[in-house]
Coordinates of C-alpha atoms and ligand atoms in Angstrom, one line a residue:
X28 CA 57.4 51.9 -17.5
X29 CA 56.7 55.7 -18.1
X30 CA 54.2 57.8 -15.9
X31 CA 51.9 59.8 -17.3
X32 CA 51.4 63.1 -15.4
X33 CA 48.3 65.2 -15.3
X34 CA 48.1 68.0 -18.1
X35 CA 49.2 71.7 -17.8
X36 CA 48.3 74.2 -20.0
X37 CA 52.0 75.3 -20.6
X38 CA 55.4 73.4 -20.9
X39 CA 58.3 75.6 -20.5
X40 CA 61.6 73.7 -22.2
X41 CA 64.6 75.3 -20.8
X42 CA 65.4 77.3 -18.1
X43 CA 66.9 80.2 -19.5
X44 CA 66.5 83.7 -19.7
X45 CA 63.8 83.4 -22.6
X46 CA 62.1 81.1 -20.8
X47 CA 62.2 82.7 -17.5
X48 CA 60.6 85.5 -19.5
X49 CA 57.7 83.9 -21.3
X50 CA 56.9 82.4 -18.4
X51 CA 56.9 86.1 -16.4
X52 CA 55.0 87.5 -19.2
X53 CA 52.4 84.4 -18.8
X54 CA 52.2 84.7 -15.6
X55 CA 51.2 88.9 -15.6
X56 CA 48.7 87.7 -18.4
X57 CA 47.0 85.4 -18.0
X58 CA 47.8 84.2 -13.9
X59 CA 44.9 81.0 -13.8
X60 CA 47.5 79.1 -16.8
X61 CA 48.9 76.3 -14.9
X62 CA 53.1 76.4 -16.5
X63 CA 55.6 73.6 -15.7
X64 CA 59.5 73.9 -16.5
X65 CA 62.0 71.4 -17.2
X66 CA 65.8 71.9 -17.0
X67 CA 68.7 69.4 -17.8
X68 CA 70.4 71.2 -15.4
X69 CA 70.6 71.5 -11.6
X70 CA 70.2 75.5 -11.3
X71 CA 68.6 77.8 -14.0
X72 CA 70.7 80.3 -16.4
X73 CA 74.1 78.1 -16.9
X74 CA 74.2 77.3 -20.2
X75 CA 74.5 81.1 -22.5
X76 CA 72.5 82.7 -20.0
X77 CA 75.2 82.4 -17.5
X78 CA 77.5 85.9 -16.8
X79 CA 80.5 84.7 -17.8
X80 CA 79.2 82.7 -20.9
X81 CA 78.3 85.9 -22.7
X82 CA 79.4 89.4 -22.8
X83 CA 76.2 90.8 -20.5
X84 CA 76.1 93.8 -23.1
X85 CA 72.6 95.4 -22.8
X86 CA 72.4 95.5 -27.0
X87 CA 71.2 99.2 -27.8
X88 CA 73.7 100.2 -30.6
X89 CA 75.5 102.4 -28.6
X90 CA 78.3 100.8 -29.4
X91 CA 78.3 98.1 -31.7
X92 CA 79.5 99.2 -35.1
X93 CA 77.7 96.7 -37.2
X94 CA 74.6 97.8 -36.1
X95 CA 74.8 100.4 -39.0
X96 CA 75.7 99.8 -42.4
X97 CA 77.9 102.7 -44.7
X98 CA 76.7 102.9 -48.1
X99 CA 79.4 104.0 -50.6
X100 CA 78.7 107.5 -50.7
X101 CA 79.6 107.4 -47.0
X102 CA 76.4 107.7 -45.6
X103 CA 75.2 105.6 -42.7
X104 CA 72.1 103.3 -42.4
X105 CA 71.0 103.3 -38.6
X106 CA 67.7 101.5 -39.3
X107 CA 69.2 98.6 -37.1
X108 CA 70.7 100.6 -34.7
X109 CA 67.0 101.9 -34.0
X110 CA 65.3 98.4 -34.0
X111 CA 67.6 97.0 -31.4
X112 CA 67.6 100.2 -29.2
X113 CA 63.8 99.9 -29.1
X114 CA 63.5 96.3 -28.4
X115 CA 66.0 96.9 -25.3
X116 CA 63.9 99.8 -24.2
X117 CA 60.8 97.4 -23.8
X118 CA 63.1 94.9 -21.7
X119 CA 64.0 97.9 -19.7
X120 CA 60.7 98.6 -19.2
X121 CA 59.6 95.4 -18.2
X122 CA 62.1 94.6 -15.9
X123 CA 61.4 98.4 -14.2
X124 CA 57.5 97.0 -14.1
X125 CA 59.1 93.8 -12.1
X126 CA 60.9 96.3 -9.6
X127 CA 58.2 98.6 -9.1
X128 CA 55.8 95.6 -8.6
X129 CA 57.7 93.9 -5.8
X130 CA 58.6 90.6 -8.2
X131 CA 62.2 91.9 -8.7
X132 CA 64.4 92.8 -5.8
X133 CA 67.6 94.5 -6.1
X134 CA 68.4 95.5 -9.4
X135 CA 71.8 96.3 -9.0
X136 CA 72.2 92.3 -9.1
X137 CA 71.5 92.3 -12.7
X138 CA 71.9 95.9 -14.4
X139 CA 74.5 98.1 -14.1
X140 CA 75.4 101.6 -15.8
X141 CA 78.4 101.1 -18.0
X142 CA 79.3 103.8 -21.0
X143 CA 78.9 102.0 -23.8
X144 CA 82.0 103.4 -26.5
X145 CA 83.5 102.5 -29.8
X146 CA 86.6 102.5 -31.1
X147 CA 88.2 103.1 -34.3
X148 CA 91.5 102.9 -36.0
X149 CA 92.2 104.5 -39.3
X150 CA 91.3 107.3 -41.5
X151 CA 88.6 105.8 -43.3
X152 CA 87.2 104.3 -39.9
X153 CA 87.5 107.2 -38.4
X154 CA 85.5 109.0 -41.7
X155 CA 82.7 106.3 -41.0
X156 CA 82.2 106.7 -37.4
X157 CA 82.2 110.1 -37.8
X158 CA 79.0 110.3 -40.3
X159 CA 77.5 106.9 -37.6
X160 CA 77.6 109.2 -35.0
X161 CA 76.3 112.4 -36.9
X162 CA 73.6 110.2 -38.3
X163 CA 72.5 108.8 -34.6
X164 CA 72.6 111.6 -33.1
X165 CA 69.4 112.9 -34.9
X166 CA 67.6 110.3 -33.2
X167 CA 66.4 110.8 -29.2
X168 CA 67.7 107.4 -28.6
X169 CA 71.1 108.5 -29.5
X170 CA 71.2 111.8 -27.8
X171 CA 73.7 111.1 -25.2
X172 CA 76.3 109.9 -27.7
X173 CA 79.6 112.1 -27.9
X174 CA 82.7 111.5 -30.2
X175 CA 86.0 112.7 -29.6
X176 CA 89.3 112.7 -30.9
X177 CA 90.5 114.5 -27.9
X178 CA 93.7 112.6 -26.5
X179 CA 93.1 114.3 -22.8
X180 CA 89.4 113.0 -23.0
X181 CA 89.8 109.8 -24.0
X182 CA 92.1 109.0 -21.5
X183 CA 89.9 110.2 -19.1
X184 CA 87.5 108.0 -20.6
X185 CA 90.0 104.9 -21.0
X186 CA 93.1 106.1 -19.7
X187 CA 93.8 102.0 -20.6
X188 CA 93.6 102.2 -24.1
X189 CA 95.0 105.4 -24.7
X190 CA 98.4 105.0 -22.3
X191 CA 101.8 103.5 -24.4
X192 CA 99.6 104.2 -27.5
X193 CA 102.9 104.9 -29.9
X194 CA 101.2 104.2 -33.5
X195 CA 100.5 107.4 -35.5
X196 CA 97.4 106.8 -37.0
X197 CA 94.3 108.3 -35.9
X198 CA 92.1 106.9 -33.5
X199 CA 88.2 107.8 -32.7
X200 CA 86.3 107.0 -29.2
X201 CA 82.7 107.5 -28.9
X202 CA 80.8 107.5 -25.3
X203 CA 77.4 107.1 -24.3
X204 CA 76.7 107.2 -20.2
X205 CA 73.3 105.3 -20.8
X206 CA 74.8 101.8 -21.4
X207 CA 74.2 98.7 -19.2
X208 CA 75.8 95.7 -18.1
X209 CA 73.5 93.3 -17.8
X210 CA 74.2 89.9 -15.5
X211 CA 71.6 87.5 -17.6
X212 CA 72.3 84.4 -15.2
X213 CA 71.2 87.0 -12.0
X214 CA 68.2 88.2 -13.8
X215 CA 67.0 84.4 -15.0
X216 CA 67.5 82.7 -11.3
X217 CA 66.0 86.1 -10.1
X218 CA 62.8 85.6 -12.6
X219 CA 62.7 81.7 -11.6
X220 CA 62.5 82.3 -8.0
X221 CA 59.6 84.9 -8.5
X222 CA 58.0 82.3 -10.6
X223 CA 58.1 79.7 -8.5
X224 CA 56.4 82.1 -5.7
X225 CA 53.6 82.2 -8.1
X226 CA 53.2 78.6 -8.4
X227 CA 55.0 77.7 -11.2
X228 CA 56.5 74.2 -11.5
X229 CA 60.4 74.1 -11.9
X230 CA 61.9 70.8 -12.5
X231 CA 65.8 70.9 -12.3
X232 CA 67.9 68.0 -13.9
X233 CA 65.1 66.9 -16.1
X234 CA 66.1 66.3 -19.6
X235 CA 63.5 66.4 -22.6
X236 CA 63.6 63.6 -24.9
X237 CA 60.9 63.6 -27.3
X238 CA 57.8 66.0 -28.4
X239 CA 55.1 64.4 -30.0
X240 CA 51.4 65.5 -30.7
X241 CA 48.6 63.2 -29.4
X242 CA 45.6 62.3 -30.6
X243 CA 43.4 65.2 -29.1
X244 CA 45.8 67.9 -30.5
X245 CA 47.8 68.2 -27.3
X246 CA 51.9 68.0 -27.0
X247 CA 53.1 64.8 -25.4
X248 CA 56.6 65.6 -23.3
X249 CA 59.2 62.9 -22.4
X250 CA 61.6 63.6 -19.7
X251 CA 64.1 61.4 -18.0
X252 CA 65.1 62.4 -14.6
X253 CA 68.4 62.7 -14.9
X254 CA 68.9 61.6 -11.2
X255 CA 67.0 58.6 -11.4
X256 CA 67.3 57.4 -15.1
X257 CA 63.4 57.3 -14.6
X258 CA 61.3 58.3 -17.8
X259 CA 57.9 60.3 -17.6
X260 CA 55.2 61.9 -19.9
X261 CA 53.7 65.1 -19.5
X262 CA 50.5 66.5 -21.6
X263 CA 50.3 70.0 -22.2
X264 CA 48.6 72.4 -24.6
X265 CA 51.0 74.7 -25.3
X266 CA 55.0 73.8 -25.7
X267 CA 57.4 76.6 -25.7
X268 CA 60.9 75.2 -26.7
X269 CA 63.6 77.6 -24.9
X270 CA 66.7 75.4 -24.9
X271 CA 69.2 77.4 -26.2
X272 CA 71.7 75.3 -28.2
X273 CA 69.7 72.4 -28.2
X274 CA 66.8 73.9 -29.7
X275 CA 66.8 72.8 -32.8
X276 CA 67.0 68.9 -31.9
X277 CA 64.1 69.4 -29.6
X278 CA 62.0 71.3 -32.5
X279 CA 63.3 68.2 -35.1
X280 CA 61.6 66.1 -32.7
X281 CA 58.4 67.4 -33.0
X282 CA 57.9 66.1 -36.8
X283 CA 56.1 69.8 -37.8
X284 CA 56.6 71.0 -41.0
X285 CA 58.5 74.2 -39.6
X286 CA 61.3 72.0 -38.5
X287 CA 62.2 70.8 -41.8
X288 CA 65.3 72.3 -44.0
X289 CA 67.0 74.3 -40.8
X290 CA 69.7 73.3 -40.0
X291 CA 72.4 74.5 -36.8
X292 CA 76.3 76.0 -37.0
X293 CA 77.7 75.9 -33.5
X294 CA 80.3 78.7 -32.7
X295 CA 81.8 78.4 -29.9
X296 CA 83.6 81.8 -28.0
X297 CA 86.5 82.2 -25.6
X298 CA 87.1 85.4 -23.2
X299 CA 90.6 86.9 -21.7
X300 CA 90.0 88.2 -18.4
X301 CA 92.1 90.6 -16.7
X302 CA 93.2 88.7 -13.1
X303 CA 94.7 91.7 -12.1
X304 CA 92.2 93.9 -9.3
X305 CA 94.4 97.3 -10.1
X306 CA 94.2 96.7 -13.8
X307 CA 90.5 96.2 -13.7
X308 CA 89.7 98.9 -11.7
X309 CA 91.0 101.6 -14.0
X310 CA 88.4 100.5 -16.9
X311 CA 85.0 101.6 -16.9
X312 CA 83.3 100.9 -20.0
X313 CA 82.4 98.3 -23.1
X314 CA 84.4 99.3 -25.8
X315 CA 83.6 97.8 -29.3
X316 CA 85.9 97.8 -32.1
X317 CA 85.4 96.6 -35.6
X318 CA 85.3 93.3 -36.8
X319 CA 88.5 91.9 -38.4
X320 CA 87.5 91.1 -42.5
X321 CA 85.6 87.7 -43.1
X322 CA 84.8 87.5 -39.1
X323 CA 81.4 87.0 -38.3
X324 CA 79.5 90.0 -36.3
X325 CA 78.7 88.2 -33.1
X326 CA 83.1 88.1 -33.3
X327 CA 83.9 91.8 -32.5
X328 CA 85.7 92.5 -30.6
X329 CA 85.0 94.3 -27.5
X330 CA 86.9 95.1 -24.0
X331 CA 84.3 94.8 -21.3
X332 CA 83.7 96.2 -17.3
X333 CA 81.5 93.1 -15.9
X334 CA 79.7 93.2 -12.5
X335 CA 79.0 90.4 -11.0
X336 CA 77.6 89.8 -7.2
X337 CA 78.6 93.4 -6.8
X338 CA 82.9 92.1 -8.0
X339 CA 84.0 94.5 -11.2
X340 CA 85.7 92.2 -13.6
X341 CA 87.4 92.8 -17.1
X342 CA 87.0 90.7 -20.0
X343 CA 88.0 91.0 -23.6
X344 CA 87.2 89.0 -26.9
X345 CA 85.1 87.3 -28.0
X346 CA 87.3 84.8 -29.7
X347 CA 85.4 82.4 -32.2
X348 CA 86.0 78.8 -32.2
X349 CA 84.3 75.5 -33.1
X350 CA 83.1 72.6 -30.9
X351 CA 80.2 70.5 -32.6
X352 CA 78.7 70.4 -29.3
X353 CA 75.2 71.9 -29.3
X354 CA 75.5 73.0 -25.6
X355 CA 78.4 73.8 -23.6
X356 CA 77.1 70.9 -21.5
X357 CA 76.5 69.0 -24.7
X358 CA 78.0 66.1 -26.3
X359 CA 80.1 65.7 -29.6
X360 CA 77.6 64.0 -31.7
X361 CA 75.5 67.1 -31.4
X362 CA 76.1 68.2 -35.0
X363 CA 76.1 65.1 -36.6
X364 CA 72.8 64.1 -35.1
X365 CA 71.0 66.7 -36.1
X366 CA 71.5 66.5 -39.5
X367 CA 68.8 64.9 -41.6
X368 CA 67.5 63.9 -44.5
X369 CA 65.5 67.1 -44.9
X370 CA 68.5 69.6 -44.2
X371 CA 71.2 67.9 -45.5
X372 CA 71.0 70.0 -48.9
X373 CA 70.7 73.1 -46.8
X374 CA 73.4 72.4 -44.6
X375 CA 75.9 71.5 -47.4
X376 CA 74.6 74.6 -49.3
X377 CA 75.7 76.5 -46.4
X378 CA 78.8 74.6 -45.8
X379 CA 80.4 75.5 -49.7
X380 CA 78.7 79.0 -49.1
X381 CA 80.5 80.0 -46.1
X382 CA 83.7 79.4 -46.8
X383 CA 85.1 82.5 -45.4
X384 CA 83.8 82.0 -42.2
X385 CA 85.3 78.2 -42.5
X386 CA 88.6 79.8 -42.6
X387 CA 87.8 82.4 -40.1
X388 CA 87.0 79.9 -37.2
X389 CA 90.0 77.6 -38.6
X390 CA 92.5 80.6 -38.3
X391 CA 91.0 81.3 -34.8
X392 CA 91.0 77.7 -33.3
X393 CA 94.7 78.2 -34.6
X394 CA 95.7 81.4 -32.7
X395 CA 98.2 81.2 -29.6
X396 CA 97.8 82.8 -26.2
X397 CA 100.0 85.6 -27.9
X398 CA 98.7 86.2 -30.3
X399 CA 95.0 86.7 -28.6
X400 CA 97.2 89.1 -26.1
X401 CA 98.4 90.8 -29.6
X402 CA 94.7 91.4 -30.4
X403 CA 93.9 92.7 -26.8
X404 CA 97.1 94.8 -27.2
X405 CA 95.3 96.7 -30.0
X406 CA 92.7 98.1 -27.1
X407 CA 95.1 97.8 -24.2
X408 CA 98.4 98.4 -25.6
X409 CA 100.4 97.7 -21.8
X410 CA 98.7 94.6 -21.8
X411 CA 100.5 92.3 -20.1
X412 CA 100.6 88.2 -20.7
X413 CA 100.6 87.5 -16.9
X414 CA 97.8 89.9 -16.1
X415 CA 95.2 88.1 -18.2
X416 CA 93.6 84.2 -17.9
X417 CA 91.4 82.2 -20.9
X418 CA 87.9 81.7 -20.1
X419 CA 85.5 79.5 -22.1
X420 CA 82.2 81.2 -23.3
X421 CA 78.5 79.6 -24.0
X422 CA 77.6 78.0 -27.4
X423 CA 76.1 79.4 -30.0
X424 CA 74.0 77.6 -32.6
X425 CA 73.6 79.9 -36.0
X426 CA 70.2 79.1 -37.7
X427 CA 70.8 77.6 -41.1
X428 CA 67.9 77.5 -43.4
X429 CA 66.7 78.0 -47.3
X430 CA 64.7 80.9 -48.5
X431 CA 62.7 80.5 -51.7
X432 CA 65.6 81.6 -53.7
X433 CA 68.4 79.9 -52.1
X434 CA 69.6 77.0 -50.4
X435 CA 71.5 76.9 -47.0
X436 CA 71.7 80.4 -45.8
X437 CA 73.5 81.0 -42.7
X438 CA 71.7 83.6 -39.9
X439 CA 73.3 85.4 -37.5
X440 CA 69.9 86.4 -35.7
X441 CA 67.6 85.2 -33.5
X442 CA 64.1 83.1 -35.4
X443 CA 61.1 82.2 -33.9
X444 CA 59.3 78.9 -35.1
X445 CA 56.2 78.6 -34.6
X446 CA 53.7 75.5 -35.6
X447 CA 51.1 76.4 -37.8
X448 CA 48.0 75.8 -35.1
X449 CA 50.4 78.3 -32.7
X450 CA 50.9 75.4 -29.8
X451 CA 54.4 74.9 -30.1
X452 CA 56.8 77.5 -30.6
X453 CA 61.0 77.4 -30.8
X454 CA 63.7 80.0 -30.3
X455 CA 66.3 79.3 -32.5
X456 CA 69.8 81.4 -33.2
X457 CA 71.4 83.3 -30.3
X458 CA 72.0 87.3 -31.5
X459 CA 71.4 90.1 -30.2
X460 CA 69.7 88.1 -27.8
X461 CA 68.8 87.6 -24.0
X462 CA 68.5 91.4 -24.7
X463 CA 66.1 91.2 -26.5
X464 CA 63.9 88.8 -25.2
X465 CA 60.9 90.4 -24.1
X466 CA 60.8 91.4 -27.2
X467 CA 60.7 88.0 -28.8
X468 CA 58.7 86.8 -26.0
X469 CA 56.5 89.5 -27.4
X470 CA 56.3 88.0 -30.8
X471 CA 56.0 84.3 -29.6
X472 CA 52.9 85.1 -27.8
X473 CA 51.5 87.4 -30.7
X474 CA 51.9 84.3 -33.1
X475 CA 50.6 81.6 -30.7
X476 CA 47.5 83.2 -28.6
X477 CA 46.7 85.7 -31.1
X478 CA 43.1 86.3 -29.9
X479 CA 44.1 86.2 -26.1
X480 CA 46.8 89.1 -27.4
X481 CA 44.2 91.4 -28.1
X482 CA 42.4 91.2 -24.8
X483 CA 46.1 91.2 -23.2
X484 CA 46.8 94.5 -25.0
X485 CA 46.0 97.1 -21.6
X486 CA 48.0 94.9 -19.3
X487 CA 51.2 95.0 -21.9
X488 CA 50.4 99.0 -21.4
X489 CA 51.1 98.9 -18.1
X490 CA 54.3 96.8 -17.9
X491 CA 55.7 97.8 -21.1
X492 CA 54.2 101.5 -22.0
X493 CA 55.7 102.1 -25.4
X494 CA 54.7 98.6 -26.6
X495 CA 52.9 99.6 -29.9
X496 CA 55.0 103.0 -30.5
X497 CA 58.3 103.9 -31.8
X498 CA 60.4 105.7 -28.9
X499 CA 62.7 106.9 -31.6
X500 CA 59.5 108.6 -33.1
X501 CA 58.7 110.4 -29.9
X502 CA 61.1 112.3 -28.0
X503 CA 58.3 113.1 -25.4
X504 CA 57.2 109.7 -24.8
X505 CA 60.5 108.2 -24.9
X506 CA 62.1 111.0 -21.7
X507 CA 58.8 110.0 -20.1
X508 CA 59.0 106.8 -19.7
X509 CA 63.3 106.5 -19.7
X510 CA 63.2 108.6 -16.1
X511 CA 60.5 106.2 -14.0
X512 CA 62.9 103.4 -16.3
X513 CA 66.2 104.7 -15.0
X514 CA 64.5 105.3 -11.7
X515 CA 63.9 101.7 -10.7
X516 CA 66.2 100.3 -12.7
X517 CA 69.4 103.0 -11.0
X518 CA 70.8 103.6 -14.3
X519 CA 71.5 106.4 -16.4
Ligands
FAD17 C1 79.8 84.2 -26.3 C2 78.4 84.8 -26.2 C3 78.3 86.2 -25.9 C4 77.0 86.7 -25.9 N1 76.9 88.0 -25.5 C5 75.6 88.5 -25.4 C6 75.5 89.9 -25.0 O1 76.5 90.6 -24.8 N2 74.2 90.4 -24.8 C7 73.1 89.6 -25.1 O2 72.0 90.2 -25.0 N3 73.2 88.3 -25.5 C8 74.4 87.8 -25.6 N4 74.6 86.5 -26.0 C9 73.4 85.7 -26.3 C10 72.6 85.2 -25.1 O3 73.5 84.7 -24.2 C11 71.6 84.2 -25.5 O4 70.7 84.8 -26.5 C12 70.6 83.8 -24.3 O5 71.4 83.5 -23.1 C13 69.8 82.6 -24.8 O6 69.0 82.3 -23.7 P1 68.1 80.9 -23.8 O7 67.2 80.9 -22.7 O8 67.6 80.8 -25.2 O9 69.2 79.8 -23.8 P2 70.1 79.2 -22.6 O10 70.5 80.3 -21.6 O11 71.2 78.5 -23.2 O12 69.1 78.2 -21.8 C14 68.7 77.0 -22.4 C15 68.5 76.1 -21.3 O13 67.9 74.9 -21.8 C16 68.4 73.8 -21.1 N5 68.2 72.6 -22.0 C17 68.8 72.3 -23.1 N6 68.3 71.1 -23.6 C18 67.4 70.7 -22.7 C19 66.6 69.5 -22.6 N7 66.6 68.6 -23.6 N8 65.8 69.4 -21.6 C20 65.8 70.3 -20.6 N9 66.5 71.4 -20.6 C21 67.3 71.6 -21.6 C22 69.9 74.1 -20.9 O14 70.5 73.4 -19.9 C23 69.8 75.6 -20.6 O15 69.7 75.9 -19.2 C24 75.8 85.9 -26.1 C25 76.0 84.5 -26.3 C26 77.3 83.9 -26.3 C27 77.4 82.5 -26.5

């Protein structure tokens, strides 16, 4: 015996940081929409949302080399450096709106200044970050960024990396003081709790099960309460799909035409993190290298300052594995249940495709606790076995899916689905991200209350004023709006 609930006009799926933002952004819109939230879970942000299941790096391009691609005569493309720069700006700018507003207390529980730098090793590396940082320095976004080759002032940027250093070849650093750390989890239980203030419905350890459209056009949602084994319907007019990992069963489930021929990779990650209080405190910074040849971009490697409930850790990796679990709370048969007879061609497309990243994750699954200390080694050359503990990192699910010239083509992205009457939409894919995700939030509500958008547009002014313009276009817009930003966010 199900029970049939009384309709909302929004189902949240997930109680992430996406989400937790839709549903702010909802809320600020349009504050009469009745929203309900279901999550699997017993707290929100613990699946990839959670601090230590990602790397908490506020993505601006500040540091992350593949952000910018060099073209053979050496120059440098820093068209996606500029795109993700902006779409951090306008979750800057919305989470300085929550401050200044009252909804969000205490920023310093979720962002942090931390220098953002990259590292290089190599005279050709060297050659290209030099012309990356040349190029980006045009731009106002970029102004802050400095490069030096100056042993004295790297150390006093990362006295770690440069001390016992004994190699000849030349290294590069490059610094910018307007990086963030960003603690995702804080921020998503922080945006939660304001929600539920507002009268927002958040149901913890309540599983979805099944989407389905009724008869009238509205989304029929099963969920079993994962307490009491007891199975429920809920109506709704509008489903929003935000369940990380498991966002593609979920959207499968729905039968829409938009779900077919996608298929998931999961990826899983592991972290080294420094155990050792007088080794952590001598590191102040994310500091990127490049991405070993064959390695997939969300596997660079980076050495990370962390903040979390006011404790400075130190992390380094990501290193890539594979688990066919959906969720890091998921089960085994993840991956094989999601494959269908409408994806099976792209997801064996994909599979001969990606060979090299096949053997990538196969020679990482394979590596030994040495031989991840070896890769630290080549950031933190003193690095020393005892000083350092494995940690396991969230899931990531790659999107999979055919374009109309080829079969099976593996993303590395985020992609929004959306069902062609705009009541359902899905996040699928995981990079760059929760930071990001106002601006994705931005693009789900765009697709799916497109006339409602319109009348929206002088309220999106006021929380987010540079939605519309290009920051990077406008150095006088952009230092207006950065200082009230870095004001009530306390960052740089
Ligand atoms: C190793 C790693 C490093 C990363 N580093 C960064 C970084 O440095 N910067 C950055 O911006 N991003 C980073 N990311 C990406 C970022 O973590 C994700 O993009 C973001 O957290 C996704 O948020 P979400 O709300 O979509 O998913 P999640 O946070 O995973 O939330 C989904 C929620 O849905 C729930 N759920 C699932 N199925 C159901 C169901 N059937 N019923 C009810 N609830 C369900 C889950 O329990 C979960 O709570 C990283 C990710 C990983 C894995």
């Amino acid at each position: 015996m199900t029970t049939q609930h009384s309709k909302t006009d929004v189902i949240l799926i997930g109680g992430g940081i996406m989400s937790a933002t839709l549903g702010t952004l909802l809320k600020e819109l349009s504050p009469e929409k009745t929203i309900k939230v279901f999550e699997r879970l017993s707290q929100p942000g613990e699946e990839s949302s959670n601090v230590w299941n990602n790397a908490g790096t506020g993505h601006s391009a500040l540091c992350e080399l593949n952000y910018t691609k060099e073209g053979k005569d050496g120059s440098v493309d820093i068209t996606k450096a500029i795109k993700i720069n902006e779409q951090f700006q306008l979750s800057k700018q919305f989470w300085a709106y929550l401050v200044r507003t009252g909804q969000l207390e205490r920023p310093e529980r979720f962002i942090q200044s931390v220098p953002h730098m990259s590292f290089v090793i190599g005279e050709d590396n060297v050659n290209f970050i030099k012309n990356r940082v040349a190029s980006l320095q045009q731009n106002v976004l970029f102004e802050k960024m400095i490069l030096s080759q100056d042993e004295e002032e790297m150390k006093s940027w990362v006295p770690l990396m440069i001390e016992g250093r004994s190699s000849d070849e030349p290294i590069a650093l490059t610094y910018d003081e307007t990086g963030t750390d960003v603690n995702f989890g804080a921020l998503t239980n922080d945006l939660f709790h304001n929600l539920e203030q507002r009268g927002v419905h958040i149901q913890y350890k309540q599983e979805v099960l099944n989407i389905s459209k009724s008869a009238k056009g509205t989304w029929i949602v099963e969920v079993k309460d994962l307490t009491t084994n007891k199975v429920s319907t809920y109506e709704a007019d509008f489903v929003f799909i935000g369940a990380g990992g498991a966002s593609l069963p979920l959207l499968q489930k729905t039968g829409i035409k938009e779900s077919k021929h996608i298929g998931g990779f999961p990826v899983s990650g592991l972290f080294l993190r420094c155990t050792n209080p007088d080794i952590i405190k001598r590191h102040h910074a994310k500091v990127y290298g490049k991405a070993a040849v064959g390695a997939p971009p969300m596997s660079v490697p980076h050495l990370d300052t962390r903040f979390v409930d006011g404790q400075r850790s130190l992390l380094f990796g990501p290193f890539a594995g594979f688990s066919p679990k959906f969720l890091k709370t998921g089960s085994y048969l993840d991956l094989i249940k999601s494959v269908k007879p409408n994806n099976i061609v792209t997801m064996l497309s994909a599979g001969i495709k990606e060979m090299s990243l096949t053997k990538y994750l196969i020679s990482q699954l394979m590596l030994s606790n040495d031989e991840r200390m070896d890769d630290l080694r080549v950031f933190f050359p003193n690095a020393k076995n005892e000083d350092w503990e494995v940690i396991t990192a969230g899931q990531r699910v790659q999107v999979i899916k055919d374009t109309e010239d080829t079969k099976g083509n593996l993303q590395f992205g985020t992609e929004v689905i959306t069902s062609e009457d705009g009541t359902l939409a899905a996040l699928l894919g995981a990079s760059p991200g929760a930071s990001t995700a106002v601006d994705i939030m931005f693009d789900v509500l765009q697709r799916c209350y497109g006339e409602d958008f319109k009348q929206w547009e002088a309220k999106i002014k006021e929380m987010v004023p540079s939605f519309g313009n290009k920051l990077s276009d406008n150095e006088e817009m952009y230092h207006a709006i950065n200082k009230e930003v870095t004001k009530y966010l306390n960052v740089k």
